[in-house]
Amino acid sequence: MELAYFNFFAKRAAFPRFKKKGNRDSFRYPDPKQIKLERENGRIFLPKLGWIRYRNSRLALGALRNVTVSSKGGKWFVSVLMRREVEQPLPHGPSTGIDVGIARFATLSDGTFLAPLNSFKKHEQRLAKYQRRMARKTKFSNNWKKAKGRVQRIHSSIANARNDFLHKATTQISKNHAMVCIEDLQVRNMSKSASGTLEAPGRKVAQKKGLNKAILDQGWGEFRRQLEYKTRWNGGEFVAVPAAYTSQTCPCCGHISRENRQTQALFACVSCGYENNADHVGAINVLAAGHAVLACGEPVQSGRSAKQEPAEATAQSIA
């Protein structure tokens, strides 16, 4: 605790938070000499607990450093930190730009796209039903604890489905592309409430609430975080570019106008008549901005020159 306060006053960490039962329950074994790991037999020896069987989610390679035991959604997990030397892989594949959205989760500059999972939306009604049941129970009673456990399991199921979807998507993209360009979106600002105050009430609050819920359900921030470290793991280049005007710039003539985005899905340039899916156009512009960042350090906001044709992209724990 003393070290936590020392780091806080040195502005190296946030204010220390005391552990509370039922909230991120976990503990760590920092001494590797007290731990025995039998990967072939699927069991681990922990001080004061003895031998415990576990299910391998992946192989633990290297020298054992420490072990963290945690509880989530009524299940216990053991995370093993290993240390080993790895060779820097060589990147392979084309470059790609990615535009994230609601109707299409991620659209690549080659025209392919990933459909959204909408994990929370699929379980929203069932979650609301059990939350109402929990609200009718006497707080901290045994029935209340049982109802709370059911709600927690639904939340855990939603999060697990979302994480599985994001890991599969980011792994596929990072392994098949040498350079990945993505919009530098400020998700926290984009998903702020529009309710306003009594003196200055917000406008279109219900529509903004639905948009915020959809953005958070997609997991844009986690998608970018995973994509960044996985691309660098695979030896590739990750570039985040400003999102301004990427959906309003014509990739053919470079004309920027709000009227170019006639509908949510259709892009039609009012200057040269170029038409395409709006998300695909955004991905092409993101890729062009990423090349500009690598070339001169500054992204271009005005698109390509008027003579240039529209270009397609040629571009783990143990549980």
Short mmCIF file of C-alpha atoms in Angstrom, two decimals:
data_model
loop_
_atom_site.label_atom_id
_atom_site.label_comp_id
_atom_site.label_asym_id
_atom_site.label_seq_id
_atom_site.Cartn_x
_atom_site.Cartn_y
_atom_site.Cartn_z
CA MET A 1 0.00 0.00 0.00
CA GLU A 2 2.88 2.36 0.74
CA LEU A 3 4.25 1.80 -2.76
CA ALA A 4 0.82 2.50 -4.26
CA TYR A 5 0.61 5.88 -2.54
CA PHE A 6 4.20 6.64 -3.46
CA ASN A 7 3.44 6.02 -7.15
CA PHE A 8 0.29 8.13 -6.88
CA PHE A 9 2.06 11.19 -5.46
CA ALA A 10 4.82 10.71 -8.04
CA LYS A 11 2.07 10.86 -10.73
CA ARG A 12 2.95 7.41 -12.04
CA ALA A 13 -0.37 5.78 -11.14
CA ALA A 14 -3.95 6.55 -10.20
CA PHE A 15 -5.20 6.84 -6.63
CA PRO A 16 -5.02 3.43 -4.86
CA ARG A 17 -8.26 1.48 -4.69
CA PHE A 18 -8.93 -0.92 -1.85
CA LYS A 19 -10.07 -4.42 -2.73
CA LYS A 20 -13.73 -5.17 -2.12
CA LYS A 21 -15.23 -8.63 -1.88
CA GLY A 22 -17.11 -9.53 -5.03
CA ASN A 23 -15.35 -6.89 -7.15
CA ARG A 24 -12.45 -8.19 -9.24
CA ASP A 25 -11.49 -10.85 -6.72
CA SER A 26 -7.92 -11.95 -7.39
CA PHE A 27 -4.61 -12.72 -5.74
CA ARG A 28 -1.10 -13.36 -7.03
CA TYR A 29 1.76 -15.73 -6.27
CA PRO A 30 4.89 -13.69 -7.14
CA ASP A 31 7.53 -16.30 -6.24
CA PRO A 32 8.01 -18.88 -9.03
CA LYS A 33 9.95 -21.17 -6.67
CA GLN A 34 6.75 -21.94 -4.74
CA ILE A 35 4.82 -22.95 -7.89
CA LYS A 36 4.91 -26.20 -9.85
CA LEU A 37 3.34 -26.45 -13.26
CA GLU A 38 2.67 -29.75 -15.03
CA ARG A 39 1.51 -28.79 -18.51
CA GLU A 40 1.12 -32.38 -19.73
CA ASN A 41 -1.11 -33.40 -16.81
CA GLY A 42 -3.05 -30.12 -16.73
CA ARG A 43 -2.45 -29.34 -13.07
CA ILE A 44 -0.64 -26.70 -11.05
CA PHE A 45 0.68 -26.60 -7.47
CA LEU A 46 -0.08 -23.42 -5.52
CA PRO A 47 1.00 -22.68 -1.93
CA LYS A 48 -1.70 -23.44 0.69
CA LEU A 49 -3.97 -24.83 -2.05
CA GLY A 50 -1.95 -27.81 -3.24
CA TRP A 51 -2.39 -29.44 -6.65
CA ILE A 52 -5.26 -28.03 -8.69
CA ARG A 53 -6.45 -29.24 -12.08
CA TYR A 54 -7.08 -26.69 -14.81
CA ARG A 55 -8.08 -26.63 -18.46
CA ASN A 56 -5.42 -25.47 -20.91
CA SER A 57 -6.58 -22.62 -23.11
CA ARG A 58 -3.18 -22.63 -24.82
CA LEU A 59 0.33 -23.96 -24.25
CA ALA A 60 2.43 -22.21 -21.62
CA LEU A 61 5.90 -21.92 -23.14
CA GLY A 62 9.00 -20.59 -21.42
CA ALA A 63 10.09 -20.05 -17.82
CA LEU A 64 7.45 -19.51 -15.15
CA ARG A 65 7.46 -16.02 -13.59
CA ASN A 66 4.27 -15.67 -11.51
CA VAL A 67 0.68 -16.85 -11.24
CA THR A 68 -2.54 -14.85 -10.75
CA VAL A 69 -5.77 -16.49 -9.56
CA SER A 70 -8.99 -14.58 -10.23
CA SER A 71 -12.76 -15.07 -10.03
CA LYS A 72 -15.18 -13.84 -12.68
CA GLY A 73 -18.78 -14.75 -13.34
CA GLY A 74 -18.76 -17.52 -10.75
CA LYS A 75 -15.71 -19.21 -12.33
CA TRP A 76 -12.09 -19.32 -11.25
CA PHE A 77 -9.20 -18.61 -13.61
CA VAL A 78 -5.46 -19.07 -13.26
CA SER A 79 -3.23 -16.86 -15.39
CA VAL A 80 0.39 -17.96 -15.79
CA LEU A 81 3.03 -15.41 -16.79
CA MET A 82 5.87 -16.97 -18.78
CA ARG A 83 9.14 -15.56 -20.08
CA ARG A 84 10.83 -16.68 -23.29
CA GLU A 85 12.79 -15.35 -26.22
CA VAL A 86 10.92 -15.02 -29.51
CA GLU A 87 12.13 -14.06 -32.96
CA GLN A 88 10.70 -10.96 -34.57
CA PRO A 89 8.41 -12.25 -37.35
CA LEU A 90 8.52 -10.80 -40.83
CA PRO A 91 5.31 -9.07 -41.97
CA HIS A 92 3.52 -10.36 -45.01
CA GLY A 93 0.44 -9.38 -46.94
CA PRO A 94 -0.88 -6.10 -48.33
CA SER A 95 -1.69 -2.85 -46.53
CA THR A 96 -5.24 -2.15 -45.48
CA GLY A 97 -7.36 0.66 -44.13
CA ILE A 98 -10.24 -0.03 -41.74
CA ASP A 99 -13.42 1.94 -41.19
CA VAL A 100 -15.53 0.92 -38.18
CA GLY A 101 -19.26 1.48 -38.02
CA ILE A 102 -22.61 0.31 -36.71
CA ALA A 103 -24.22 -1.41 -39.72
CA ARG A 104 -20.84 -2.86 -40.69
CA PHE A 105 -18.53 -3.52 -37.78
CA ALA A 106 -15.32 -3.17 -39.80
CA THR A 107 -14.94 -2.44 -43.51
CA LEU A 108 -11.55 -3.01 -45.13
CA SER A 109 -10.21 -0.98 -48.02
CA ASP A 110 -10.31 -4.02 -50.32
CA GLY A 111 -14.12 -4.04 -50.02
CA THR A 112 -14.50 -6.91 -47.54
CA PHE A 113 -16.26 -6.28 -44.25
CA LEU A 114 -17.14 -7.93 -40.94
CA ALA A 115 -20.76 -8.04 -39.82
CA PRO A 116 -21.41 -6.86 -36.23
CA LEU A 117 -21.99 -9.37 -33.46
CA ASN A 118 -24.27 -7.21 -31.27
CA SER A 119 -23.67 -9.39 -28.25
CA PHE A 120 -25.45 -7.12 -25.77
CA LYS A 121 -28.42 -6.50 -28.06
CA LYS A 122 -29.07 -10.26 -28.36
CA HIS A 123 -29.27 -10.70 -24.57
CA GLU A 124 -30.71 -7.30 -23.62
CA GLN A 125 -34.27 -8.45 -22.95
CA ARG A 126 -33.21 -11.52 -20.97
CA LEU A 127 -30.81 -9.40 -18.93
CA ALA A 128 -33.52 -6.82 -18.18
CA LYS A 129 -35.88 -9.58 -17.01
CA TYR A 130 -33.44 -10.94 -14.44
CA GLN A 131 -32.42 -7.44 -13.36
CA ARG A 132 -36.07 -6.72 -12.54
CA ARG A 133 -36.25 -9.94 -10.55
CA MET A 134 -33.14 -8.93 -8.65
CA ALA A 135 -34.57 -5.48 -7.90
CA ARG A 136 -37.64 -7.05 -6.26
CA LYS A 137 -35.53 -9.08 -3.80
CA THR A 138 -34.48 -7.86 -0.36
CA LYS A 139 -30.98 -6.51 -0.76
CA PHE A 140 -28.18 -8.80 0.52
CA SER A 141 -30.62 -11.66 1.21
CA ASN A 142 -29.84 -15.16 -0.07
CA ASN A 143 -32.43 -14.84 -2.84
CA TRP A 144 -30.93 -11.47 -3.81
CA LYS A 145 -27.46 -13.05 -4.01
CA LYS A 146 -28.79 -15.85 -6.23
CA ALA A 147 -30.47 -13.32 -8.53
CA LYS A 148 -27.32 -11.24 -8.61
CA GLY A 149 -25.29 -14.30 -9.58
CA ARG A 150 -27.61 -14.98 -12.52
CA VAL A 151 -27.29 -11.38 -13.72
CA GLN A 152 -23.51 -11.61 -13.42
CA ARG A 153 -23.45 -14.80 -15.48
CA ILE A 154 -25.44 -13.11 -18.25
CA HIS A 155 -23.02 -10.17 -18.24
CA SER A 156 -20.11 -12.62 -18.35
CA SER A 157 -21.67 -14.46 -21.30
CA ILE A 158 -22.10 -11.18 -23.19
CA ALA A 159 -18.50 -10.14 -22.52
CA ASN A 160 -17.10 -13.56 -23.45
CA ALA A 161 -18.94 -13.59 -26.78
CA ARG A 162 -17.73 -10.07 -27.58
CA ASN A 163 -14.11 -10.86 -26.66
CA ASP A 164 -14.16 -14.06 -28.71
CA PHE A 165 -15.46 -12.15 -31.73
CA LEU A 166 -12.88 -9.36 -31.35
CA HIS A 167 -9.96 -11.75 -30.88
CA LYS A 168 -10.86 -13.76 -33.97
CA ALA A 169 -11.34 -10.61 -36.07
CA THR A 170 -8.12 -8.90 -34.97
CA THR A 171 -6.08 -12.10 -35.33
CA GLN A 172 -7.29 -12.61 -38.89
CA ILE A 173 -6.57 -9.01 -39.91
CA SER A 174 -3.16 -8.73 -38.22
CA LYS A 175 -1.85 -12.02 -39.65
CA ASN A 176 -2.83 -11.22 -43.24
CA HIS A 177 -1.72 -7.57 -43.53
CA ALA A 178 1.71 -5.98 -43.30
CA MET A 179 0.29 -2.55 -42.47
CA VAL A 180 -2.99 -1.72 -40.78
CA CYS A 181 -4.42 1.81 -40.79
CA ILE A 182 -7.38 2.73 -38.61
CA GLU A 183 -9.23 5.86 -37.55
CA ASP A 184 -8.08 7.48 -34.31
CA LEU A 185 -11.57 7.57 -32.79
CA GLN A 186 -12.19 9.06 -29.34
CA VAL A 187 -14.74 6.46 -28.27
CA ARG A 188 -15.22 7.93 -24.80
CA ASN A 189 -16.19 11.31 -26.24
CA MET A 190 -18.35 9.76 -28.96
CA SER A 191 -20.39 7.77 -26.43
CA LYS A 192 -21.05 10.60 -23.96
CA SER A 193 -24.61 11.19 -22.85
CA ALA A 194 -26.64 13.85 -24.67
CA SER A 195 -29.14 14.41 -21.86
CA GLY A 196 -27.71 17.80 -20.93
CA THR A 197 -28.91 19.69 -17.86
CA LEU A 198 -32.14 21.29 -16.66
CA GLU A 199 -30.94 24.66 -17.89
CA ALA A 200 -29.68 23.30 -21.22
CA PRO A 201 -31.45 20.02 -22.05
CA GLY A 202 -30.06 17.91 -24.85
CA ARG A 203 -31.62 17.28 -28.25
CA LYS A 204 -32.51 13.89 -29.74
CA VAL A 205 -31.57 12.20 -26.47
CA ALA A 206 -33.28 8.89 -27.32
CA GLN A 207 -31.48 8.60 -30.67
CA LYS A 208 -28.12 9.46 -29.09
CA LYS A 209 -28.73 6.93 -26.32
CA GLY A 210 -29.32 4.19 -28.88
CA LEU A 211 -26.18 5.21 -30.79
CA ASN A 212 -24.09 5.19 -27.60
CA LYS A 213 -25.36 1.74 -26.70
CA ALA A 214 -24.51 0.42 -30.18
CA ILE A 215 -21.00 1.92 -30.10
CA LEU A 216 -20.22 0.39 -26.71
CA ASP A 217 -21.73 -2.94 -27.76
CA GLN A 218 -19.37 -3.10 -30.76
CA GLY A 219 -16.25 -2.65 -28.63
CA TRP A 220 -14.40 -0.22 -30.90
CA GLY A 221 -11.82 0.68 -28.27
CA GLU A 222 -10.97 -2.95 -27.50
CA PHE A 223 -10.87 -3.71 -31.23
CA ARG A 224 -8.22 -1.05 -31.77
CA ARG A 225 -6.20 -2.12 -28.71
CA GLN A 226 -6.07 -5.75 -29.80
CA LEU A 227 -5.38 -4.86 -33.42
CA GLU A 228 -2.46 -2.63 -32.43
CA TYR A 229 -0.53 -5.10 -30.30
CA LYS A 230 -1.28 -8.10 -32.55
CA THR A 231 -0.12 -6.27 -35.66
CA ARG A 232 3.16 -5.41 -33.95
CA TRP A 233 3.46 -8.95 -32.61
CA ASN A 234 3.35 -10.17 -36.21
CA GLY A 235 5.97 -7.64 -37.29
CA GLY A 236 3.54 -5.34 -39.08
CA GLU A 237 3.01 -1.58 -39.00
CA PHE A 238 0.04 -0.04 -37.18
CA VAL A 239 -1.00 3.53 -38.03
CA ALA A 240 -3.82 5.55 -36.43
CA VAL A 241 -4.96 8.54 -38.52
CA PRO A 242 -7.39 11.40 -37.74
CA ALA A 243 -10.97 10.50 -38.55
CA ALA A 244 -11.95 13.96 -39.83
CA TYR A 245 -13.51 13.98 -43.33
CA THR A 246 -12.67 10.34 -44.10
CA SER A 247 -16.33 9.67 -44.92
CA GLN A 248 -16.83 12.96 -46.82
CA THR A 249 -13.76 12.90 -49.09
CA CYS A 250 -14.02 11.51 -52.60
CA PRO A 251 -11.15 9.03 -53.20
CA CYS A 252 -11.33 9.77 -56.92
CA CYS A 253 -11.19 13.57 -57.20
CA GLY A 254 -10.45 14.59 -53.60
CA HIS A 255 -13.58 16.76 -53.27
CA ILE A 256 -14.72 17.19 -49.65
CA SER A 257 -18.38 17.87 -48.99
CA ARG A 258 -21.05 16.82 -46.53
CA GLU A 259 -23.38 16.27 -49.49
CA ASN A 260 -21.12 13.45 -50.72
CA ARG A 261 -22.54 11.27 -47.94
CA GLN A 262 -26.13 11.26 -49.16
CA THR A 263 -27.25 8.39 -46.90
CA GLN A 264 -25.69 6.31 -44.16
CA ALA A 265 -24.68 3.62 -46.65
CA LEU A 266 -24.25 5.48 -49.97
CA PHE A 267 -21.38 7.75 -51.01
CA ALA A 268 -21.96 9.76 -54.19
CA CYS A 269 -19.51 12.53 -55.06
CA VAL A 270 -21.30 15.71 -56.11
CA SER A 271 -18.23 16.78 -58.11
CA CYS A 272 -17.23 13.77 -60.24
CA GLY A 273 -20.16 11.40 -59.69
CA TYR A 274 -18.08 8.59 -58.11
CA GLU A 275 -20.33 6.19 -56.15
CA ASN A 276 -19.49 3.49 -53.65
CA ASN A 277 -20.44 2.19 -50.22
CA ALA A 278 -19.75 4.94 -47.68
CA ASP A 279 -17.84 2.65 -45.29
CA HIS A 280 -15.69 1.36 -48.15
CA VAL A 281 -14.86 4.93 -49.17
CA GLY A 282 -13.91 5.71 -45.57
CA ALA A 283 -11.56 2.70 -45.47
CA ILE A 284 -9.88 3.78 -48.74
CA ASN A 285 -9.33 7.28 -47.36
CA VAL A 286 -7.98 5.88 -44.09
CA LEU A 287 -5.44 3.81 -46.03
CA ALA A 288 -4.39 6.87 -48.07
CA ALA A 289 -3.95 8.88 -44.86
CA GLY A 290 -1.89 6.06 -43.36
CA HIS A 291 0.49 6.06 -46.32
CA ALA A 292 0.80 9.84 -45.97
CA VAL A 293 1.70 9.48 -42.29
CA LEU A 294 4.49 7.02 -43.10
CA ALA A 295 5.71 9.12 -46.03
CA CYS A 296 5.82 12.59 -44.50
CA GLY A 297 4.55 12.29 -40.95
CA GLU A 298 1.31 14.17 -41.60
CA PRO A 299 -2.01 12.73 -42.84
CA VAL A 300 -3.68 14.28 -45.87
CA GLN A 301 -7.22 15.57 -45.38
CA SER A 302 -8.07 16.43 -48.97
CA GLY A 303 -7.92 12.93 -50.46
CA ARG A 304 -6.05 12.02 -53.65
CA SER A 305 -5.39 14.22 -56.62
CA ALA A 306 -8.14 14.74 -59.19
CA LYS A 307 -6.36 12.67 -61.83
CA GLN A 308 -5.82 9.61 -59.68
CA GLU A 309 -8.23 6.71 -60.03
CA PRO A 310 -9.92 5.22 -56.95
CA ALA A 311 -7.60 2.56 -55.65
CA GLU A 312 -8.51 -0.68 -53.97
CA ALA A 313 -6.30 -1.70 -51.14
CA THR A 314 -3.28 -3.62 -52.28
CA ALA A 315 -1.95 -3.21 -50.26
CA GLN A 316 -3.50 -15.46 -24.60
CA SER A 317 -3.94 -16.74 -20.34
CA ILE A 318 -4.68 -20.26 -19.09
CA ALA A 319 -8.24 -20.76 -17.85
#
